C-alpha positions as a printed Julia matrix, in Angstrom:
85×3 Matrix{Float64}:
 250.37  121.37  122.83
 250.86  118.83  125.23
 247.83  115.92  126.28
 247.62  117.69  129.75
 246.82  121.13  128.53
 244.51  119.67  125.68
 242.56  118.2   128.63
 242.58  121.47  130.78
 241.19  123.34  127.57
 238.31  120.96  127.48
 237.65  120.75  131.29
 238.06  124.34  131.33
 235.63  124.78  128.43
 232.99  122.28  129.27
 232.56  124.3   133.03
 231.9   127.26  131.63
 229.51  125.39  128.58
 227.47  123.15  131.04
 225.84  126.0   133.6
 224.38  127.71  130.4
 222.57  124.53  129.4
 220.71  124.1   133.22
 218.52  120.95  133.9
 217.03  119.53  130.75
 214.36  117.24  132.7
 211.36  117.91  134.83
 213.19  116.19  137.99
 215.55  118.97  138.75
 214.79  119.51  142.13
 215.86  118.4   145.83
 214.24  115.67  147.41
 216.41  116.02  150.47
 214.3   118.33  152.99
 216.18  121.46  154.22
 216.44  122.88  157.89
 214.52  125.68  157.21
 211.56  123.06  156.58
 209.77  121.24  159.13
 207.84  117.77  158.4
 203.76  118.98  158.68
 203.24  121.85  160.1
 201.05  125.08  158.76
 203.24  127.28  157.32
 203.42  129.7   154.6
 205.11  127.6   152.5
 205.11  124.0   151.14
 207.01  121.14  149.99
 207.16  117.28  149.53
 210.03  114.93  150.48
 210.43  111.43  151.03
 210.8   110.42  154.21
 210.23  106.3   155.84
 209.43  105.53  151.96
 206.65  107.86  151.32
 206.45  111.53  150.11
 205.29  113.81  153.21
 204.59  117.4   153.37
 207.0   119.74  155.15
 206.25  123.57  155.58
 208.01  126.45  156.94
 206.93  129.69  158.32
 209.27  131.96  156.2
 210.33  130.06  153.23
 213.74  128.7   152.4
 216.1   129.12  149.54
 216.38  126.61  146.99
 213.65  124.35  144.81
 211.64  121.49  145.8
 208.7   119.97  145.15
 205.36  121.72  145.45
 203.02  118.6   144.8
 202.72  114.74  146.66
 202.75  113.61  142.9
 205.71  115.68  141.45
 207.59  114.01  144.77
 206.76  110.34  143.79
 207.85  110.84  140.38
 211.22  112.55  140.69
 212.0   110.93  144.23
 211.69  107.51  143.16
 215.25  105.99  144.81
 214.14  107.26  147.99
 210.82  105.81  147.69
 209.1   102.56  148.21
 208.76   99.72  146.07
């Protein structure tokens, strides 16, 4: 067997490995806000996201898909690049 299909073995092998293993820390989730989510607000449902350096609280009215951060603290720790100082 050639290099090139040694490498497509592996490639091939570690997609189908790494989905299995899922996120092995406790900062797994987006800190980009979606456009289902509006900054304040009183909706249903909650989230934090960083936005002009500091973690704010964005809501919508009838959820959106995907995971974010439920707590102002949880934000600031697993946000930190698009934080302040």
């Amino acid at each position: 067997m050639n290099i090139v299909g040694i490498v497509a073995i592996a490639c091939i092998s570690l997609a189908l490995i790494y989905p299995v293993k899922g996120c092995s820390s406790d900062c797994c989730k987006s800190c980009k806000p979606p456009r289902c989510m509006r900054e304040g607000g009183n909706g249903r449902t909650f989230a934090y996201f960083p936005k002009d350096g500091v973690c704010k609280k964005y809501s919508s009215e009838r959820g959106c898909p995907g995971r974010f951060y439920g707590t102002e603290p949880d934000c600031n720790k697993c946000c930190k690049s698009k934080l302040r100082g």
